[in-house]
Amino acid sequence: VCSSDLAALMASGREALTAQKYEAAVNALNQLLLLPPNSQSRDAQELIGVAWERAGSPARAKTEYELYLRLFPQGEGAQRVAADVGGLATVG
């Protein structure tokens, strides 16, 4: 898979998320995440959690955020995701 294909999948996921088409966002981001680790994996892992959260599936969002923290424990994204998980901890 070439980098332009990765970028196109990420753009598709971001656009769907912005348009509140969460199922489409999850599908595009999942396609990215099913590929071998690549330059878009970190962002896709965070955004799929956001998509599930906005879709009203906090349990799925929490699973994706926790996976993000296992895969990418360092950096600015990890701080954001840890805060997101903390926010979900209050959800049933």
PDB file of N, CA and C in Angstrom, residues 2-92:
ATOM      1  N   CYS A   2       0.651   2.141  -0.916  1.00  0.00           N
ATOM      2  CA  CYS A   2       1.505   3.335  -1.003  1.00  0.00           C
ATOM      3  C   CYS A   2       0.992   4.429  -0.062  1.00  0.00           C
ATOM      4  N   SER A   3       1.864   5.394   0.199  1.00  0.00           N
ATOM      5  CA  SER A   3       1.534   6.435   1.167  1.00  0.00           C
ATOM      6  C   SER A   3       0.337   7.271   0.729  1.00  0.00           C
ATOM      7  N   SER A   4       0.119   7.420  -0.582  1.00  0.00           N
ATOM      8  CA  SER A   4      -1.048   8.198  -1.027  1.00  0.00           C
ATOM      9  C   SER A   4      -2.343   7.450  -0.715  1.00  0.00           C
ATOM     10  N   ASP A   5      -2.305   6.119  -0.770  1.00  0.00           N
ATOM     11  CA  ASP A   5      -3.487   5.326  -0.390  1.00  0.00           C
ATOM     12  C   ASP A   5      -3.767   5.482   1.100  1.00  0.00           C
ATOM     13  N   LEU A   6      -2.716   5.463   1.912  1.00  0.00           N
ATOM     14  CA  LEU A   6      -2.872   5.644   3.359  1.00  0.00           C
ATOM     15  C   LEU A   6      -3.466   7.015   3.653  1.00  0.00           C
ATOM     16  N   ALA A   7      -2.939   8.029   2.992  1.00  0.00           N
ATOM     17  CA  ALA A   7      -3.428   9.390   3.202  1.00  0.00           C
ATOM     18  C   ALA A   7      -4.888   9.514   2.774  1.00  0.00           C
ATOM     19  N   ALA A   8      -5.253   8.847   1.692  1.00  0.00           N
ATOM     20  CA  ALA A   8      -6.638   8.900   1.215  1.00  0.00           C
ATOM     21  C   ALA A   8      -7.586   8.243   2.217  1.00  0.00           C
ATOM     22  N   LEU A   9      -7.183   7.113   2.781  1.00  0.00           N
ATOM     23  CA  LEU A   9      -8.014   6.454   3.796  1.00  0.00           C
ATOM     24  C   LEU A   9      -8.157   7.340   5.031  1.00  0.00           C
ATOM     25  N   MET A  10      -7.065   7.963   5.451  1.00  0.00           N
ATOM     26  CA  MET A  10      -7.121   8.848   6.614  1.00  0.00           C
ATOM     27  C   MET A  10      -8.024  10.041   6.323  1.00  0.00           C
ATOM     28  N   ALA A  11      -7.886  10.625   5.141  1.00  0.00           N
ATOM     29  CA  ALA A  11      -8.726  11.769   4.769  1.00  0.00           C
ATOM     30  C   ALA A  11     -10.194  11.365   4.757  1.00  0.00           C
ATOM     31  N   SER A  12     -10.475  10.190   4.249  1.00  0.00           N
ATOM     32  CA  SER A  12     -11.847   9.695   4.222  1.00  0.00           C
ATOM     33  C   SER A  12     -12.401   9.527   5.638  1.00  0.00           C
ATOM     34  N   GLY A  13     -11.588   8.984   6.527  1.00  0.00           N
ATOM     35  CA  GLY A  13     -12.011   8.806   7.916  1.00  0.00           C
ATOM     36  C   GLY A  13     -12.248  10.137   8.601  1.00  0.00           C
ATOM     37  N   ARG A  14     -11.348  11.089   8.392  1.00  0.00           N
ATOM     38  CA  ARG A  14     -11.496  12.422   9.010  1.00  0.00           C
ATOM     39  C   ARG A  14     -12.739  13.139   8.472  1.00  0.00           C
ATOM     40  N   GLU A  15     -12.942  13.059   7.150  1.00  0.00           N
ATOM     41  CA  GLU A  15     -14.098  13.730   6.544  1.00  0.00           C
ATOM     42  C   GLU A  15     -15.401  13.137   7.072  1.00  0.00           C
ATOM     43  N   ALA A  16     -15.466  11.819   7.180  1.00  0.00           N
ATOM     44  CA  ALA A  16     -16.669  11.167   7.691  1.00  0.00           C
ATOM     45  C   ALA A  16     -16.915  11.566   9.142  1.00  0.00           C
ATOM     46  N   LEU A  17     -15.856  11.638   9.923  1.00  0.00           N
ATOM     47  CA  LEU A  17     -15.971  12.038  11.326  1.00  0.00           C
ATOM     48  C   LEU A  17     -16.512  13.465  11.428  1.00  0.00           C
ATOM     49  N   THR A  18     -15.961  14.367  10.624  1.00  0.00           N
ATOM     50  CA  THR A  18     -16.402  15.761  10.612  1.00  0.00           C
ATOM     51  C   THR A  18     -17.866  15.870  10.183  1.00  0.00           C
ATOM     52  N   ALA A  19     -18.274  15.015   9.242  1.00  0.00           N
ATOM     53  CA  ALA A  19     -19.648  15.027   8.741  1.00  0.00           C
ATOM     54  C   ALA A  19     -20.605  14.262   9.651  1.00  0.00           C
ATOM     55  N   GLN A  20     -20.104  13.785  10.777  1.00  0.00           N
ATOM     56  CA  GLN A  20     -20.885  13.008  11.745  1.00  0.00           C
ATOM     57  C   GLN A  20     -21.408  11.703  11.145  1.00  0.00           C
ATOM     58  N   LYS A  21     -20.655  11.157  10.194  1.00  0.00           N
ATOM     59  CA  LYS A  21     -20.970   9.851   9.609  1.00  0.00           C
ATOM     60  C   LYS A  21     -20.032   8.843  10.272  1.00  0.00           C
ATOM     61  N   TYR A  22     -20.392   8.491  11.496  1.00  0.00           N
ATOM     62  CA  TYR A  22     -19.466   7.736  12.346  1.00  0.00           C
ATOM     63  C   TYR A  22     -19.218   6.321  11.850  1.00  0.00           C
ATOM     64  N   GLU A  23     -20.237   5.676  11.289  1.00  0.00           N
ATOM     65  CA  GLU A  23     -20.025   4.326  10.758  1.00  0.00           C
ATOM     66  C   GLU A  23     -19.035   4.354   9.602  1.00  0.00           C
ATOM     67  N   ALA A  24     -19.178   5.338   8.726  1.00  0.00           N
ATOM     68  CA  ALA A  24     -18.241   5.485   7.607  1.00  0.00           C
ATOM     69  C   ALA A  24     -16.834   5.790   8.114  1.00  0.00           C
ATOM     70  N   ALA A  25     -16.747   6.611   9.154  1.00  0.00           N
ATOM     71  CA  ALA A  25     -15.439   6.928   9.734  1.00  0.00           C
ATOM     72  C   ALA A  25     -14.783   5.674  10.295  1.00  0.00           C
ATOM     73  N   VAL A  26     -15.547   4.897  11.063  1.00  0.00           N
ATOM     74  CA  VAL A  26     -15.013   3.660  11.639  1.00  0.00           C
ATOM     75  C   VAL A  26     -14.554   2.721  10.527  1.00  0.00           C
ATOM     76  N   ASN A  27     -15.335   2.607   9.462  1.00  0.00           N
ATOM     77  CA  ASN A  27     -14.966   1.709   8.360  1.00  0.00           C
ATOM     78  C   ASN A  27     -13.657   2.139   7.704  1.00  0.00           C
ATOM     79  N   ALA A  28     -13.510   3.424   7.415  1.00  0.00           N
ATOM     80  CA  ALA A  28     -12.285   3.905   6.773  1.00  0.00           C
ATOM     81  C   ALA A  28     -11.082   3.732   7.695  1.00  0.00           C
ATOM     82  N   LEU A  29     -11.262   4.083   8.958  1.00  0.00           N
ATOM     83  CA  LEU A  29     -10.146   3.969   9.908  1.00  0.00           C
ATOM     84  C   LEU A  29      -9.784   2.510  10.157  1.00  0.00           C
ATOM     85  N   ASN A  30     -10.783   1.642  10.183  1.00  0.00           N
ATOM     86  CA  ASN A  30     -10.516   0.212  10.359  1.00  0.00           C
ATOM     87  C   ASN A  30      -9.690  -0.334   9.203  1.00  0.00           C
ATOM     88  N   GLN A  31      -9.976   0.130   7.989  1.00  0.00           N
ATOM     89  CA  GLN A  31      -9.182  -0.313   6.834  1.00  0.00           C
ATOM     90  C   GLN A  31      -7.712   0.038   7.038  1.00  0.00           C
ATOM     91  N   LEU A  32      -7.465   1.226   7.558  1.00  0.00           N
ATOM     92  CA  LEU A  32      -6.091   1.634   7.847  1.00  0.00           C
ATOM     93  C   LEU A  32      -5.468   0.757   8.920  1.00  0.00           C
ATOM     94  N   LEU A  33      -6.235   0.487   9.966  1.00  0.00           N
ATOM     95  CA  LEU A  33      -5.696  -0.247  11.112  1.00  0.00           C
ATOM     96  C   LEU A  33      -5.488  -1.734  10.816  1.00  0.00           C
ATOM     97  N   LEU A  34      -6.158  -2.242   9.799  1.00  0.00           N
ATOM     98  CA  LEU A  34      -5.963  -3.647   9.427  1.00  0.00           C
ATOM     99  C   LEU A  34      -4.694  -3.850   8.599  1.00  0.00           C
ATOM    100  N   LEU A  35      -4.114  -2.757   8.124  1.00  0.00           N
ATOM    101  CA  LEU A  35      -2.855  -2.831   7.378  1.00  0.00           C
ATOM    102  C   LEU A  35      -1.694  -2.979   8.358  1.00  0.00           C
ATOM    103  N   PRO A  36      -0.542  -3.408   7.862  1.00  0.00           N
ATOM    104  CA  PRO A  36       0.635  -3.412   8.747  1.00  0.00           C
ATOM    105  C   PRO A  36       0.862  -2.005   9.292  1.00  0.00           C
ATOM    106  N   PRO A  37       1.476  -1.888  10.465  1.00  0.00           N
ATOM    107  CA  PRO A  37       1.715  -0.560  11.048  1.00  0.00           C
ATOM    108  C   PRO A  37       2.336   0.382  10.017  1.00  0.00           C
ATOM    109  N   ASN A  38       1.820   1.612   9.999  1.00  0.00           N
ATOM    110  CA  ASN A  38       2.258   2.570   8.993  1.00  0.00           C
ATOM    111  C   ASN A  38       2.191   3.982   9.563  1.00  0.00           C
ATOM    112  N   SER A  39       2.492   4.952   8.723  1.00  0.00           N
ATOM    113  CA  SER A  39       2.581   6.347   9.164  1.00  0.00           C
ATOM    114  C   SER A  39       1.250   6.901   9.668  1.00  0.00           C
ATOM    115  N   GLN A  40       0.150   6.258   9.334  1.00  0.00           N
ATOM    116  CA  GLN A  40      -1.174   6.742   9.740  1.00  0.00           C
ATOM    117  C   GLN A  40      -1.750   5.968  10.926  1.00  0.00           C
ATOM    118  N   SER A  41      -1.069   4.931  11.370  1.00  0.00           N
ATOM    119  CA  SER A  41      -1.628   4.043  12.398  1.00  0.00           C
ATOM    120  C   SER A  41      -1.942   4.763  13.705  1.00  0.00           C
ATOM    121  N   ARG A  42      -1.026   5.589  14.167  1.00  0.00           N
ATOM    122  CA  ARG A  42      -1.222   6.273  15.450  1.00  0.00           C
ATOM    123  C   ARG A  42      -2.481   7.146  15.409  1.00  0.00           C
ATOM    124  N   ASP A  43      -2.590   8.003  14.398  1.00  0.00           N
ATOM    125  CA  ASP A  43      -3.747   8.891  14.302  1.00  0.00           C
ATOM    126  C   ASP A  43      -5.035   8.106  14.088  1.00  0.00           C
ATOM    127  N   ALA A  44      -4.971   7.069  13.264  1.00  0.00           N
ATOM    128  CA  ALA A  44      -6.168   6.261  13.005  1.00  0.00           C
ATOM    129  C   ALA A  44      -6.657   5.591  14.280  1.00  0.00           C
ATOM    130  N   GLN A  45      -5.736   5.117  15.107  1.00  0.00           N
ATOM    131  CA  GLN A  45      -6.127   4.450  16.350  1.00  0.00           C
ATOM    132  C   GLN A  45      -6.829   5.433  17.293  1.00  0.00           C
ATOM    133  N   GLU A  46      -6.321   6.655  17.353  1.00  0.00           N
ATOM    134  CA  GLU A  46      -6.971   7.667  18.203  1.00  0.00           C
ATOM    135  C   GLU A  46      -8.346   8.035  17.639  1.00  0.00           C
ATOM    136  N   LEU A  47      -8.401   8.271  16.332  1.00  0.00           N
ATOM    137  CA  LEU A  47      -9.646   8.734  15.726  1.00  0.00           C
ATOM    138  C   LEU A  47     -10.744   7.685  15.747  1.00  0.00           C
ATOM    139  N   ILE A  48     -10.381   6.404  15.691  1.00  0.00           N
ATOM    140  CA  ILE A  48     -11.438   5.388  15.741  1.00  0.00           C
ATOM    141  C   ILE A  48     -12.085   5.386  17.132  1.00  0.00           C
ATOM    142  N   GLY A  49     -11.304   5.688  18.150  1.00  0.00           N
ATOM    143  CA  GLY A  49     -11.883   5.851  19.484  1.00  0.00           C
ATOM    144  C   GLY A  49     -12.832   7.034  19.530  1.00  0.00           C
ATOM    145  N   VAL A  50     -12.424   8.144  18.918  1.00  0.00           N
ATOM    146  CA  VAL A  50     -13.272   9.337  18.856  1.00  0.00           C
ATOM    147  C   VAL A  50     -14.571   9.010  18.117  1.00  0.00           C
ATOM    148  N   ALA A  51     -14.453   8.293  17.000  1.00  0.00           N
ATOM    149  CA  ALA A  51     -15.643   7.954  16.211  1.00  0.00           C
ATOM    150  C   ALA A  51     -16.621   7.109  17.035  1.00  0.00           C
ATOM    151  N   TRP A  52     -16.108   6.099  17.724  1.00  0.00           N
ATOM    152  CA  TRP A  52     -16.991   5.266  18.554  1.00  0.00           C
ATOM    153  C   TRP A  52     -17.618   6.086  19.674  1.00  0.00           C
ATOM    154  N   GLU A  53     -16.831   6.974  20.272  1.00  0.00           N
ATOM    155  CA  GLU A  53     -17.359   7.800  21.361  1.00  0.00           C
ATOM    156  C   GLU A  53     -18.498   8.682  20.855  1.00  0.00           C
ATOM    157  N   ARG A  54     -18.283   9.340  19.734  1.00  0.00           N
ATOM    158  CA  ARG A  54     -19.310  10.237  19.178  1.00  0.00           C
ATOM    159  C   ARG A  54     -20.515   9.459  18.670  1.00  0.00           C
ATOM    160  N   ALA A  55     -20.301   8.200  18.295  1.00  0.00           N
ATOM    161  CA  ALA A  55     -21.405   7.358  17.821  1.00  0.00           C
ATOM    162  C   ALA A  55     -22.252   6.833  18.980  1.00  0.00           C
ATOM    163  N   GLY A  56     -21.829   7.129  20.204  1.00  0.00           N
ATOM    164  CA  GLY A  56     -22.597   6.686  21.360  1.00  0.00           C
ATOM    165  C   GLY A  56     -22.246   5.287  21.822  1.00  0.00           C
ATOM    166  N   SER A  57     -21.023   4.835  21.523  1.00  0.00           N
ATOM    167  CA  SER A  57     -20.559   3.513  21.950  1.00  0.00           C
ATOM    168  C   SER A  57     -19.340   3.671  22.857  1.00  0.00           C
ATOM    169  N   PRO A  58     -19.552   4.123  24.101  1.00  0.00           N
ATOM    170  CA  PRO A  58     -18.401   4.396  24.973  1.00  0.00           C
ATOM    171  C   PRO A  58     -17.563   3.166  25.286  1.00  0.00           C
ATOM    172  N   ALA A  59     -18.165   1.995  25.354  1.00  0.00           N
ATOM    173  CA  ALA A  59     -17.384   0.792  25.650  1.00  0.00           C
ATOM    174  C   ALA A  59     -16.401   0.496  24.511  1.00  0.00           C
ATOM    175  N   ARG A  60     -16.868   0.634  23.270  1.00  0.00           N
ATOM    176  CA  ARG A  60     -15.979   0.407  22.124  1.00  0.00           C
ATOM    177  C   ARG A  60     -14.906   1.486  22.069  1.00  0.00           C
ATOM    178  N   ALA A  61     -15.300   2.733  22.350  1.00  0.00           N
ATOM    179  CA  ALA A  61     -14.328   3.830  22.366  1.00  0.00           C
ATOM    180  C   ALA A  61     -13.242   3.545  23.391  1.00  0.00           C
ATOM    181  N   LYS A  62     -13.648   3.112  24.574  1.00  0.00           N
ATOM    182  CA  LYS A  62     -12.679   2.829  25.643  1.00  0.00           C
ATOM    183  C   LYS A  62     -11.706   1.734  25.206  1.00  0.00           C
ATOM    184  N   THR A  63     -12.216   0.693  24.560  1.00  0.00           N
ATOM    185  CA  THR A  63     -11.353  -0.389  24.064  1.00  0.00           C
ATOM    186  C   THR A  63     -10.317   0.155  23.084  1.00  0.00           C
ATOM    187  N   GLU A  64     -10.751   1.002  22.159  1.00  0.00           N
ATOM    188  CA  GLU A  64      -9.830   1.561  21.161  1.00  0.00           C
ATOM    189  C   GLU A  64      -8.811   2.500  21.811  1.00  0.00           C
ATOM    190  N   TYR A  65      -9.263   3.318  22.766  1.00  0.00           N
ATOM    191  CA  TYR A  65      -8.343   4.221  23.451  1.00  0.00           C
ATOM    192  C   TYR A  65      -7.310   3.427  24.260  1.00  0.00           C
ATOM    193  N   GLU A  66      -7.755   2.374  24.929  1.00  0.00           N
ATOM    194  CA  GLU A  66      -6.809   1.563  25.717  1.00  0.00           C
ATOM    195  C   GLU A  66      -5.787   0.894  24.819  1.00  0.00           C
ATOM    196  N   LEU A  67      -6.223   0.433  23.648  1.00  0.00           N
ATOM    197  CA  LEU A  67      -5.284  -0.153  22.681  1.00  0.00           C
ATOM    198  C   LEU A  67      -4.284   0.913  22.234  1.00  0.00           C
ATOM    199  N   TYR A  68      -4.762   2.118  21.978  1.00  0.00           N
ATOM    200  CA  TYR A  68      -3.861   3.212  21.599  1.00  0.00           C
ATOM    201  C   TYR A  68      -2.768   3.384  22.656  1.00  0.00           C
ATOM    202  N   LEU A  69      -3.170   3.427  23.914  1.00  0.00           N
ATOM    203  CA  LEU A  69      -2.200   3.659  24.994  1.00  0.00           C
ATOM    204  C   LEU A  69      -1.203   2.510  25.127  1.00  0.00           C
ATOM    205  N   ARG A  70      -1.624   1.291  24.788  1.00  0.00           N
ATOM    206  CA  ARG A  70      -0.676   0.158  24.795  1.00  0.00           C
ATOM    207  C   ARG A  70       0.307   0.269  23.634  1.00  0.00           C
ATOM    208  N   LEU A  71      -0.194   0.676  22.467  1.00  0.00           N
ATOM    209  CA  LEU A  71       0.654   0.747  21.276  1.00  0.00           C
ATOM    210  C   LEU A  71       1.525   2.000  21.249  1.00  0.00           C
ATOM    211  N   PHE A  72       0.980   3.110  21.743  1.00  0.00           N
ATOM    212  CA  PHE A  72       1.665   4.408  21.641  1.00  0.00           C
ATOM    213  C   PHE A  72       1.647   5.104  23.000  1.00  0.00           C
ATOM    214  N   PRO A  73       2.415   4.594  23.961  1.00  0.00           N
ATOM    215  CA  PRO A  73       2.335   5.128  25.324  1.00  0.00           C
ATOM    216  C   PRO A  73       2.979   6.499  25.515  1.00  0.00           C
ATOM    217  N   GLN A  74       3.718   6.987  24.542  1.00  0.00           N
ATOM    218  CA  GLN A  74       4.443   8.256  24.674  1.00  0.00           C
ATOM    219  C   GLN A  74       3.855   9.309  23.748  1.00  0.00           C
ATOM    220  N   GLY A  75       4.063  10.571  24.106  1.00  0.00           N
ATOM    221  CA  GLY A  75       3.730  11.661  23.199  1.00  0.00           C
ATOM    222  C   GLY A  75       2.445  12.385  23.546  1.00  0.00           C
ATOM    223  N   GLU A  76       2.218  13.448  22.795  1.00  0.00           N
ATOM    224  CA  GLU A  76       1.068  14.317  23.011  1.00  0.00           C
ATOM    225  C   GLU A  76      -0.251  13.561  22.861  1.00  0.00           C
ATOM    226  N   GLY A  77      -0.337  12.697  21.858  1.00  0.00           N
ATOM    227  CA  GLY A  77      -1.557  11.921  21.640  1.00  0.00           C
ATOM    228  C   GLY A  77      -1.895  11.045  22.822  1.00  0.00           C
ATOM    229  N   ALA A  78      -0.884  10.483  23.457  1.00  0.00           N
ATOM    230  CA  ALA A  78      -1.124   9.607  24.615  1.00  0.00           C
ATOM    231  C   ALA A  78      -1.770  10.387  25.754  1.00  0.00           C
ATOM    232  N   GLN A  79      -1.377  11.631  25.937  1.00  0.00           N
ATOM    233  CA  GLN A  79      -1.978  12.463  26.988  1.00  0.00           C
ATOM    234  C   GLN A  79      -3.443  12.738  26.675  1.00  0.00           C
ATOM    235  N   ARG A  80      -3.745  13.060  25.421  1.00  0.00           N
ATOM    236  CA  ARG A  80      -5.133  13.305  25.005  1.00  0.00           C
ATOM    237  C   ARG A  80      -5.982  12.063  25.205  1.00  0.00           C
ATOM    238  N   VAL A  81      -5.466  10.931  24.739  1.00  0.00           N
ATOM    239  CA  VAL A  81      -6.224   9.685  24.802  1.00  0.00           C
ATOM    240  C   VAL A  81      -6.430   9.257  26.259  1.00  0.00           C
ATOM    241  N   ALA A  82      -5.416   9.424  27.086  1.00  0.00           N
ATOM    242  CA  ALA A  82      -5.560   9.088  28.506  1.00  0.00           C
ATOM    243  C   ALA A  82      -6.679   9.931  29.133  1.00  0.00           C
ATOM    244  N   ALA A  83      -6.768  11.205  28.745  1.00  0.00           N
ATOM    245  CA  ALA A  83      -7.838  12.071  29.240  1.00  0.00           C
ATOM    246  C   ALA A  83      -9.193  11.590  28.732  1.00  0.00           C
ATOM    247  N   ASP A  84      -9.239  11.152  27.465  1.00  0.00           N
ATOM    248  CA  ASP A  84     -10.487  10.635  26.908  1.00  0.00           C
ATOM    249  C   ASP A  84     -10.949   9.389  27.656  1.00  0.00           C
ATOM    250  N   VAL A  85     -10.016   8.498  27.934  1.00  0.00           N
ATOM    251  CA  VAL A  85     -10.352   7.278  28.681  1.00  0.00           C
ATOM    252  C   VAL A  85     -10.861   7.653  30.074  1.00  0.00           C
ATOM    253  N   GLY A  86     -10.215   8.619  30.683  1.00  0.00           N
ATOM    254  CA  GLY A  86     -10.638   9.080  32.006  1.00  0.00           C
ATOM    255  C   GLY A  86     -12.068   9.603  31.975  1.00  0.00           C
ATOM    256  N   GLY A  87     -12.430  10.301  30.921  1.00  0.00           N
ATOM    257  CA  GLY A  87     -13.780  10.797  30.760  1.00  0.00           C
ATOM    258  C   GLY A  87     -14.792   9.687  30.592  1.00  0.00           C
ATOM    259  N   LEU A  88     -14.365   8.613  29.963  1.00  0.00           N
ATOM    260  CA  LEU A  88     -15.262   7.475  29.754  1.00  0.00           C
ATOM    261  C   LEU A  88     -15.422   6.620  30.998  1.00  0.00           C
ATOM    262  N   ALA A  89     -14.499   6.735  31.933  1.00  0.00           N
ATOM    263  CA  ALA A  89     -14.536   5.903  33.135  1.00  0.00           C
ATOM    264  C   ALA A  89     -15.831   6.131  33.923  1.00  0.00           C
ATOM    265  N   THR A  90     -16.437   7.304  33.752  1.00  0.00           N
ATOM    266  CA  THR A  90     -17.660   7.608  34.476  1.00  0.00           C
ATOM    267  C   THR A  90     -18.890   7.041  33.765  1.00  0.00           C
ATOM    268  N   VAL A  91     -18.704   6.525  32.548  1.00  0.00           N
ATOM    269  CA  VAL A  91     -19.822   5.980  31.776  1.00  0.00           C
ATOM    270  C   VAL A  91     -20.098   4.565  32.252  1.00  0.00           C
ATOM    271  N   GLY A  92     -21.387   4.257  32.473  1.00  0.00           N
ATOM    272  CA  GLY A  92     -21.841   2.944  32.930  1.00  0.00           C
ATOM    273  C   GLY A  92     -21.036   1.876  32.447  1.00  0.00           C
TER     274      GLY A  92
END
